[in-house]
Coordinates of C-alpha atoms and ligand atoms in Angstrom, one line a residue:
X30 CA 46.5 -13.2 -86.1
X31 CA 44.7 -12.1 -83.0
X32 CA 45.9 -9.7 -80.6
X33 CA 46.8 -11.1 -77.1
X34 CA 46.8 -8.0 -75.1
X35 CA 48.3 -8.5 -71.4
X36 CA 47.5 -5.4 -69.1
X37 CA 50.9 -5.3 -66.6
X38 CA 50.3 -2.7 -63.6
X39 CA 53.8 -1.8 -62.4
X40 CA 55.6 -2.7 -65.9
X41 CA 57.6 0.5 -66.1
X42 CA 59.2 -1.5 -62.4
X43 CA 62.0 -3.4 -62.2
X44 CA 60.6 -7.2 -62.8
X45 CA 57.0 -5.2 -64.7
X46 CA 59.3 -3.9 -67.2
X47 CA 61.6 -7.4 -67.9
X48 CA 57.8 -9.6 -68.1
X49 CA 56.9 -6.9 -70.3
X50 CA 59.8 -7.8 -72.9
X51 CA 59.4 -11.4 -72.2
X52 CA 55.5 -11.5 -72.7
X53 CA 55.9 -9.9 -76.3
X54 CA 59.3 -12.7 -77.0
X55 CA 55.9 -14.8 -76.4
X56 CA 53.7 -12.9 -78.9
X57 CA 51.7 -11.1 -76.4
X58 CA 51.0 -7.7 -76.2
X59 CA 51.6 -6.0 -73.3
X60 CA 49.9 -3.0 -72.0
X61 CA 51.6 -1.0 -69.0
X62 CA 49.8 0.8 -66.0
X63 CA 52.2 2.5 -64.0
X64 CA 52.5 6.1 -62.4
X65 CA 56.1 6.1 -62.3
X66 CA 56.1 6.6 -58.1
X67 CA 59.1 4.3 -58.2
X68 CA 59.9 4.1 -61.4
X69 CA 61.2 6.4 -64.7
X70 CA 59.5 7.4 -68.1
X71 CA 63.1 6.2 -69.4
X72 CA 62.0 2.3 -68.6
X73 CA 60.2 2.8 -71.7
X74 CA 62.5 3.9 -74.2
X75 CA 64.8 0.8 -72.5
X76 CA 61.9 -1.6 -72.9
X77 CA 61.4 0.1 -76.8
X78 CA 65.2 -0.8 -77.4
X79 CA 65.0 -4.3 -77.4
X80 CA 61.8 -5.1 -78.6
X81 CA 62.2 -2.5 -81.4
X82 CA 58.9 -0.7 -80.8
X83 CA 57.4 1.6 -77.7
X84 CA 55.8 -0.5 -75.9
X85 CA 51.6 0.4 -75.2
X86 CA 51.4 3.0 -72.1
X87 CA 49.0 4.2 -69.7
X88 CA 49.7 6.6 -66.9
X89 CA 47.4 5.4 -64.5
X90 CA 47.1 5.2 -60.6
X91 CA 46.3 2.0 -60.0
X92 CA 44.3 2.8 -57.1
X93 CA 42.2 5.5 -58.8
X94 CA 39.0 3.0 -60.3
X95 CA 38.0 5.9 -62.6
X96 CA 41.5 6.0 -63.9
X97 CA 41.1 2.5 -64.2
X98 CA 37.8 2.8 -65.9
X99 CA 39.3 5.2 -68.7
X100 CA 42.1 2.9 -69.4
X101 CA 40.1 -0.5 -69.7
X102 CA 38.2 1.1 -71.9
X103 CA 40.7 2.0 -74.3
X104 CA 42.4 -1.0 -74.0
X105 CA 39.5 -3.9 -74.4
X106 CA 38.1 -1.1 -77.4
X107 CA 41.8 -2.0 -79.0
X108 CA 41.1 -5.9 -79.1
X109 CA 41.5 -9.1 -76.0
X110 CA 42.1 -8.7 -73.1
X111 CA 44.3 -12.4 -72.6
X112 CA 44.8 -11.2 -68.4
X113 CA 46.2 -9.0 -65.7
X114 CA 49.6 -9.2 -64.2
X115 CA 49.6 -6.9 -61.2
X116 CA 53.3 -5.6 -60.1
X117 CA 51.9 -2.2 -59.0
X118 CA 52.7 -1.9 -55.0
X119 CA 55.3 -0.4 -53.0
X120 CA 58.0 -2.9 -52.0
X121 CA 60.5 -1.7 -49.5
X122 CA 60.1 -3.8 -45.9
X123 CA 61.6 -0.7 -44.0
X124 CA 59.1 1.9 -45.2
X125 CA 56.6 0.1 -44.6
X126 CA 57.0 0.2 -41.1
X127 CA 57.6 4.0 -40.6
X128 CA 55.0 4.6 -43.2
X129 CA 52.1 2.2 -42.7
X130 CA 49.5 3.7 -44.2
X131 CA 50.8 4.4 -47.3
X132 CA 51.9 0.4 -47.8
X133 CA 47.9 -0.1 -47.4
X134 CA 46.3 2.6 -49.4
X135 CA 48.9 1.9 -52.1
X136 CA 49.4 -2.1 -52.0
X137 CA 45.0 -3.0 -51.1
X138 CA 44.2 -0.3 -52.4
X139 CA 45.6 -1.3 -55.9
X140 CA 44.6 -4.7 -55.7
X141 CA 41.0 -4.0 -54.8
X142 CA 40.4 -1.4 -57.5
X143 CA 42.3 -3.7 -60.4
X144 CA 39.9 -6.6 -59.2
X145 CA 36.7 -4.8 -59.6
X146 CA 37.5 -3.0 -62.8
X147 CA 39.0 -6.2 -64.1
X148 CA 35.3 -8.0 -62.9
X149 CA 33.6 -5.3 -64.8
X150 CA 35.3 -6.1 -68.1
X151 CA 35.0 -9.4 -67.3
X152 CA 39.0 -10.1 -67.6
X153 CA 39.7 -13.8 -66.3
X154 CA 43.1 -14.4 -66.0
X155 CA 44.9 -12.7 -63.0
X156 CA 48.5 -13.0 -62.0
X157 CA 49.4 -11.4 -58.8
X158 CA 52.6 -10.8 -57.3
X159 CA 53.3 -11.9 -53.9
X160 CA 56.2 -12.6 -52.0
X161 CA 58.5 -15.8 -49.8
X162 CA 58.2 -13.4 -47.1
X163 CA 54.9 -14.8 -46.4
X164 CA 56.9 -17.6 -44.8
X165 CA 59.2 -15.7 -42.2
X166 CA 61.9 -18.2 -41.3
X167 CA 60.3 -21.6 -42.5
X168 CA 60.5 -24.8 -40.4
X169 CA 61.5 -27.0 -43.2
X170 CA 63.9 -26.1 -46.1
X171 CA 63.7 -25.9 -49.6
X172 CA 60.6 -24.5 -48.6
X173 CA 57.2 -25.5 -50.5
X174 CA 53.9 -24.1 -51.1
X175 CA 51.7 -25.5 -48.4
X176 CA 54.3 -24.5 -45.5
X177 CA 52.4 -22.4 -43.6
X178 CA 51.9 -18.9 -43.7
X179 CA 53.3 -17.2 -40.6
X180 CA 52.5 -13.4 -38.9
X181 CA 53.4 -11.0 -40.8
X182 CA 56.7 -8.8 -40.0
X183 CA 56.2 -5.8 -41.6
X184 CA 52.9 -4.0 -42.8
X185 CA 54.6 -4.7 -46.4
X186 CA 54.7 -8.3 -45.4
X187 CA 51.3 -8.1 -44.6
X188 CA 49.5 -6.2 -47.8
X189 CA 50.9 -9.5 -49.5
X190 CA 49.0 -11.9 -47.8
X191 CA 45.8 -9.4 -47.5
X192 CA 46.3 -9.5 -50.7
X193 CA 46.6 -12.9 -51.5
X194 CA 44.0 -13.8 -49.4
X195 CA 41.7 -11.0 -50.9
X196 CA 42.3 -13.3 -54.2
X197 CA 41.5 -16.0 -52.5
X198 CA 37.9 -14.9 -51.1
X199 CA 37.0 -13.6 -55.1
X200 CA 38.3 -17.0 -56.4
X201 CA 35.6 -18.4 -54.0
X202 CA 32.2 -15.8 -54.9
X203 CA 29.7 -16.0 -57.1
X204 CA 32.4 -14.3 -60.0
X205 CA 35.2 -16.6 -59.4
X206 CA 38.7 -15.4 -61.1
X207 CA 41.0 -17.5 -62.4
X208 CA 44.5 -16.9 -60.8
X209 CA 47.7 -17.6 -59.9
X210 CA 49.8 -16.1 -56.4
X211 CA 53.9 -16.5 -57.6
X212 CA 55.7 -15.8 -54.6
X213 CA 58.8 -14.4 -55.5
X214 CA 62.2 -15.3 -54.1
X215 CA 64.9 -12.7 -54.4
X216 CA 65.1 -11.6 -58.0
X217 CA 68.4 -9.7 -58.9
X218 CA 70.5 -9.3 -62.5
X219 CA 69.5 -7.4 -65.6
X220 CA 68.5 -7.5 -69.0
X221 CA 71.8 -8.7 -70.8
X222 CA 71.5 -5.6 -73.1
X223 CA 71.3 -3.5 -69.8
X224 CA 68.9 -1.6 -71.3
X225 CA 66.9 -2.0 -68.2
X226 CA 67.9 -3.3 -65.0
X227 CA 66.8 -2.5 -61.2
X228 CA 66.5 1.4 -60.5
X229 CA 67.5 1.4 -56.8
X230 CA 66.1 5.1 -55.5
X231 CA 68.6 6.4 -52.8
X232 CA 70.6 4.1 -50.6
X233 CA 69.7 0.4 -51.5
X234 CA 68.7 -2.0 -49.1
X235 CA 69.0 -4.9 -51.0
X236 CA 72.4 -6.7 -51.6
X237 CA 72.9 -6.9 -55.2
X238 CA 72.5 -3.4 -56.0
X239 CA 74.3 -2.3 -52.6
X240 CA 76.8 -4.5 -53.6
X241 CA 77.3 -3.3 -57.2
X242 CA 77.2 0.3 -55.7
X243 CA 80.2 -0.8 -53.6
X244 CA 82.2 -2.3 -56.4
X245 CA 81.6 1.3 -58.6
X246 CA 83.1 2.8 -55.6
X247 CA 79.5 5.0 -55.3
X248 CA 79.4 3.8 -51.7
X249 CA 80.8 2.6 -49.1
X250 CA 82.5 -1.2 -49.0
X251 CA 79.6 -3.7 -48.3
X252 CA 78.6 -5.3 -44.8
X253 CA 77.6 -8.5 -44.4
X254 CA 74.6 -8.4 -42.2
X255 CA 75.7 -11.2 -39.7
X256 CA 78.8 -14.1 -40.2
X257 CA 77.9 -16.0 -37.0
X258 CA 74.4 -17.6 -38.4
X259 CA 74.0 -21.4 -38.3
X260 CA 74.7 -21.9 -41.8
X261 CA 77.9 -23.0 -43.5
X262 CA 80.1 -20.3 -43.3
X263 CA 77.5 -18.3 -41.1
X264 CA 76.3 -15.7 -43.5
X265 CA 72.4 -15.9 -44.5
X266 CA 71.2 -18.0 -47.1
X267 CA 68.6 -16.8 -49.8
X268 CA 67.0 -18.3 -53.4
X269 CA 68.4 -15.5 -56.2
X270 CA 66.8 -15.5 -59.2
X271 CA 67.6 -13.7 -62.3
X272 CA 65.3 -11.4 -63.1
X273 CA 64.4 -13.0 -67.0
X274 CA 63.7 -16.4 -65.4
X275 CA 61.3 -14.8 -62.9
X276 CA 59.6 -13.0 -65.9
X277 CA 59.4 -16.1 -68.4
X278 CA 57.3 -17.7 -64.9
X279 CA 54.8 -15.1 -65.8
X280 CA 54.5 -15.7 -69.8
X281 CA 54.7 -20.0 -68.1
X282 CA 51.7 -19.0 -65.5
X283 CA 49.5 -17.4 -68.4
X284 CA 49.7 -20.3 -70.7
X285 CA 49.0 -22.0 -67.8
X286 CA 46.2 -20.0 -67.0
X287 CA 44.4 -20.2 -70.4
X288 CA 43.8 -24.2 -70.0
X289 CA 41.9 -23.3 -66.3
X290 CA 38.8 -22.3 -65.7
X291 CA 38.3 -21.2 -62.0
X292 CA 41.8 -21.7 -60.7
X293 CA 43.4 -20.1 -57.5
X294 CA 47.1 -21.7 -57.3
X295 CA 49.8 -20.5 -55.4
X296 CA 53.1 -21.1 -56.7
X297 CA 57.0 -20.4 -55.5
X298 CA 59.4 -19.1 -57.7
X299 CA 63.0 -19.3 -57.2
X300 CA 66.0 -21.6 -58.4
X301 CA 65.6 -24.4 -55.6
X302 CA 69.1 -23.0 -54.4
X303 CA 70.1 -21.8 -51.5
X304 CA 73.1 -19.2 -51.8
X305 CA 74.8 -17.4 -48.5
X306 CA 76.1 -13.7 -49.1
X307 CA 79.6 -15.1 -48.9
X308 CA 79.2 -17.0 -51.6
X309 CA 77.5 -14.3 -54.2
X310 CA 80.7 -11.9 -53.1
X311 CA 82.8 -15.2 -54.8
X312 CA 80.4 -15.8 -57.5
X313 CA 80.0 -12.3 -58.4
X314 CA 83.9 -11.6 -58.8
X315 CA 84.7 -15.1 -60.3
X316 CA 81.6 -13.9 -62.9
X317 CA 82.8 -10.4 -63.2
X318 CA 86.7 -11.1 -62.5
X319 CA 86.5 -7.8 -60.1
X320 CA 87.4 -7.8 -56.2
X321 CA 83.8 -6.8 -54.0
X322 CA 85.0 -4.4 -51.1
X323 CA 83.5 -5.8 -48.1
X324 CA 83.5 -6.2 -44.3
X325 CA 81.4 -8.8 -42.3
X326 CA 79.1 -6.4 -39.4
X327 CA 76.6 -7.1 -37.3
X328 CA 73.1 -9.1 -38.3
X329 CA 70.2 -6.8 -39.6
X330 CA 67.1 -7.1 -37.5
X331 CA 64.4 -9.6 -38.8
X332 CA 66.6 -11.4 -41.0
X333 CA 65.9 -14.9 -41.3
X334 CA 68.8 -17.1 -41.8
X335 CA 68.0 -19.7 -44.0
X336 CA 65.1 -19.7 -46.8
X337 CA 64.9 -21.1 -50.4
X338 CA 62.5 -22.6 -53.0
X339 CA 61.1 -25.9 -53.5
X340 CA 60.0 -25.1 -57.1
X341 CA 58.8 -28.7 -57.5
X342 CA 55.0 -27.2 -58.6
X343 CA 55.6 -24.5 -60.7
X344 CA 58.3 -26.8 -62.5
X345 CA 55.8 -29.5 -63.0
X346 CA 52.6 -27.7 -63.3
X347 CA 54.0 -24.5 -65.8
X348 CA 56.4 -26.4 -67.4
X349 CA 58.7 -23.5 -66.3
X350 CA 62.6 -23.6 -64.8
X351 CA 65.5 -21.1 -64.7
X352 CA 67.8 -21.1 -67.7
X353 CA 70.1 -18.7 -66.4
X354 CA 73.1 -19.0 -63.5
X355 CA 73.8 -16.8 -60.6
X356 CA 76.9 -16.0 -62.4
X357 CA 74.5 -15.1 -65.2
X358 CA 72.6 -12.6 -63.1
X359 CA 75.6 -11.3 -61.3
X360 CA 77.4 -10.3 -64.3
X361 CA 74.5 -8.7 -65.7
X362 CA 73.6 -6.5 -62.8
X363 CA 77.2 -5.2 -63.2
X364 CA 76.6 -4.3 -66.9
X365 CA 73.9 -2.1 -65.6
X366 CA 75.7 -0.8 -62.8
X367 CA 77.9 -0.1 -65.0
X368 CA 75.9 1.7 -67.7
X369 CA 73.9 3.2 -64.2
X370 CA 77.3 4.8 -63.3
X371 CA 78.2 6.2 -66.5
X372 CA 74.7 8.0 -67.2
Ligands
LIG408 P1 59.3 -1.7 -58.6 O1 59.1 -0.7 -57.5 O2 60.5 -1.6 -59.4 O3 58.0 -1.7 -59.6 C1 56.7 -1.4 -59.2 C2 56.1 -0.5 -60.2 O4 54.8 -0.2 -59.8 C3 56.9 0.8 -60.3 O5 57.1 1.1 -61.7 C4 55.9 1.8 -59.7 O6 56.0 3.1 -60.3 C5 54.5 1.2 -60.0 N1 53.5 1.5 -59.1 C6 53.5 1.4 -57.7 N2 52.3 1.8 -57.3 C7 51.5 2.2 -58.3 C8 50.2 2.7 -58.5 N3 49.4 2.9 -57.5 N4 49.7 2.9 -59.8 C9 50.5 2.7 -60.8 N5 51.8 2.2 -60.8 C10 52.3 2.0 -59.5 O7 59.1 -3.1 -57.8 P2 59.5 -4.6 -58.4 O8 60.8 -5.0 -57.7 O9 59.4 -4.6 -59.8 O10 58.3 -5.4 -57.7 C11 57.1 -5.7 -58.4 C12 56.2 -6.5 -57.5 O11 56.8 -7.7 -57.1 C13 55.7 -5.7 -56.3 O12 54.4 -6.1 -56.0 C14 56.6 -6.3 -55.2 O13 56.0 -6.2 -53.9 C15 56.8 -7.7 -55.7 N6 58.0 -8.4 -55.1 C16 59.2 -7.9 -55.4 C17 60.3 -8.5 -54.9 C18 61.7 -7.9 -55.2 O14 62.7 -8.4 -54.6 N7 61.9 -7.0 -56.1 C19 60.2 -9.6 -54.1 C20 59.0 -10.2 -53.9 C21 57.8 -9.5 -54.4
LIG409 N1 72.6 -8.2 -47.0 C1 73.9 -7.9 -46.6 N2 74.3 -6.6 -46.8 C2 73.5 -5.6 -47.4 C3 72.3 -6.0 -47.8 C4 71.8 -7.3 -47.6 O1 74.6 -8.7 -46.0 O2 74.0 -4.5 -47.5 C5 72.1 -9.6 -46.8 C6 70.9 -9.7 -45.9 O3 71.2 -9.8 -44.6 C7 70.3 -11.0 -46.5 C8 70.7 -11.0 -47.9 O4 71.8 -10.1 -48.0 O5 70.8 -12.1 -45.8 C9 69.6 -10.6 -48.9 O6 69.1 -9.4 -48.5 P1 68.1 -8.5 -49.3 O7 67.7 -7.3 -48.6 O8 68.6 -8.4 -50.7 O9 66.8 -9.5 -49.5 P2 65.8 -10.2 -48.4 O10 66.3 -9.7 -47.0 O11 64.5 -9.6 -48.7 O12 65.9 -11.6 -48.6

């Protein structure tokens, strides 16, 4: 049988390194770019561990084109090319604010190098990852795709819809791509193996692995960012995702992909659920049977309060939806905490 290869910048990352295993459950072959600026050699060995071989490498910059060059050779020499899922950026919100420039040279300049190398090779298929803060705090929730886009609060916020739009203006030259835009919701959780998992570098900003930091007593108990929000029981409200059902969107998208010709579709990816933190500290310790240390604080600047998915499009279009729980998700990130903690 032919070989599918899929090249997947970023898949030594956290949700690069879960599509990889899901792409090759789906007979693919994946092919990983990464330079390992936010991410370990280790991922590999993990990703080798459940899918019983090591998986195809490349240390590459994605931004460097004749880095780029050298690798596409190789890789298109070895056999297809089925498409590109691009992962490679840096993600953290905060950063990117005290460090602009390096959110633009990294995030554009990776997008713009992949895209021309990929138009030299004449690779098709392009799956980019972008991001549900493209919305801010939407007017209308469950949120859907043609809500519009609003100004951008972070330079991170904004590579993704440079980017997105970058996609867009290729989609409409004389070379036309054929893509997909999944904006992500919050992923969180683990492989259930926990041989890979989320590799939070210094003091997480994000809840899950805060929080499973906090039950592992490695920091301090958790604050809730803000109690007195119009919502429920005044805590924010967010669309978490397990990581594997966020991947298997990507395996969905390519299929997908393969019966289009010239398409440019954005799509949301989430569970269609809106959770508040409140209520992951409950699910997590009903999944996990353990107590979350916690105390409600004061609201983190540019938090929105309420935002989840309407997945009505990707559902219907990639015949895609979640198979797994919150509690799913939540007891697997506290397998890898836990092997995390132990190593
Ligand atoms: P991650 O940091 O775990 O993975 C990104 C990977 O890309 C890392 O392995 C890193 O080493 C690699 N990388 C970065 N720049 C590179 C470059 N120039 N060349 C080669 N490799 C490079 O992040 P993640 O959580 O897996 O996110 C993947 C993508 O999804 C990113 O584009 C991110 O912006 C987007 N996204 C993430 C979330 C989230 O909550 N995790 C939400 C929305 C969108
Ligand atoms: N949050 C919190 N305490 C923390 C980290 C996050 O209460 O230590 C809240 C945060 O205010 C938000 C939700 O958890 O309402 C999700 O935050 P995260 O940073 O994980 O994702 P994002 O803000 O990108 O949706």
């Amino acid at each position: 049988m032919e070989m599918k290869q899929v090249i997947v910048t970023g898949g030594a990352g956290y949700i690069g390194s879960h599509t990889v295993v899901e792409l090759h459950n789906a007979g693919f072959t994946p092919v990983i770019l990464d330079n390992f600026i936010n991410s370990d050699a280790d991922v590999l060995k993990g990703i080798e561990e459940i899918i019983g071989y090591p998986p195809s490498f490349f240390e590459v910059d994605c931004t460097s084109i004749i880095q780029l060059r050298e690798a596409f050779e190789k890789i298109t020499a070895q056999g297809v090319v089925e498409g590109i899922i691009h992962f490679a950026a840096f993600k953290a919100v905060g950063e990117s604010t005290e460090q602009p420039l390096k959110y633009y040279q990294n995030n554009l300049g990776s997008t713009t190098a992949i895209l021309q190398v990929m138009q030299e090779h004449s690779i098709k298929n392009f799956v980019f990852s972008s991001s549900c803060t493209v919305y801010g705090q939407p007017n209308v929730i469950p949120v859907d795709e043609s809500a519009p886009i609003l100004e951008a609060e972070s330079p991170y916020g904004f590579t993704k819809q440079a980017c997105e739009r970058m996609i867009m203006d290729v989609n409409g030259s004389a070379q036309p791509l054929n893509a997909i835009l999944l904006r992500y919701f919050n992923p969180i959780g683990a492989h259930p193996s926990a041989a890979i998992g989320e590799l939070p570098i210094g003091h997480p900003n994000n809840l899950i692995p805060y929080l499973t930091q906090a039950v592992a007593e490695l920091r301090e108990p958790l604050t809730v960012f803000g109690a007195d929000y119009d919502t429920p029981d005044g805590t924010c409200i967010r669309d978490y995702i397990h990581v594997i059902d966020l991947a298997n969107a990507h395996v969905a998208g390519l299929h997908w992909l393969s019966s289009q010709t010239e398409a440019c579709e954005v799509f949301n990816l989430g569970t269609g659920n809106g959770t508040s933190v409140l209520e992951i500290i409950e699910a997590f310790e009903r999944a996990n049977g353990i107590a979350v240390p916690y105390k409600l604080g004061s609201r983190r600047p540019g938090d929105v309060t309420a935002i989840y998915a309407d997945v009505t499009k990707a559902k219907n279009l990639l015949d895609w939806s979640c198979q797994f729980t919150i509690e799913d998700a939540l007891r697997d990130a506290w397998r890898w905490q836990q092997k995390l903690g132990a190593a």
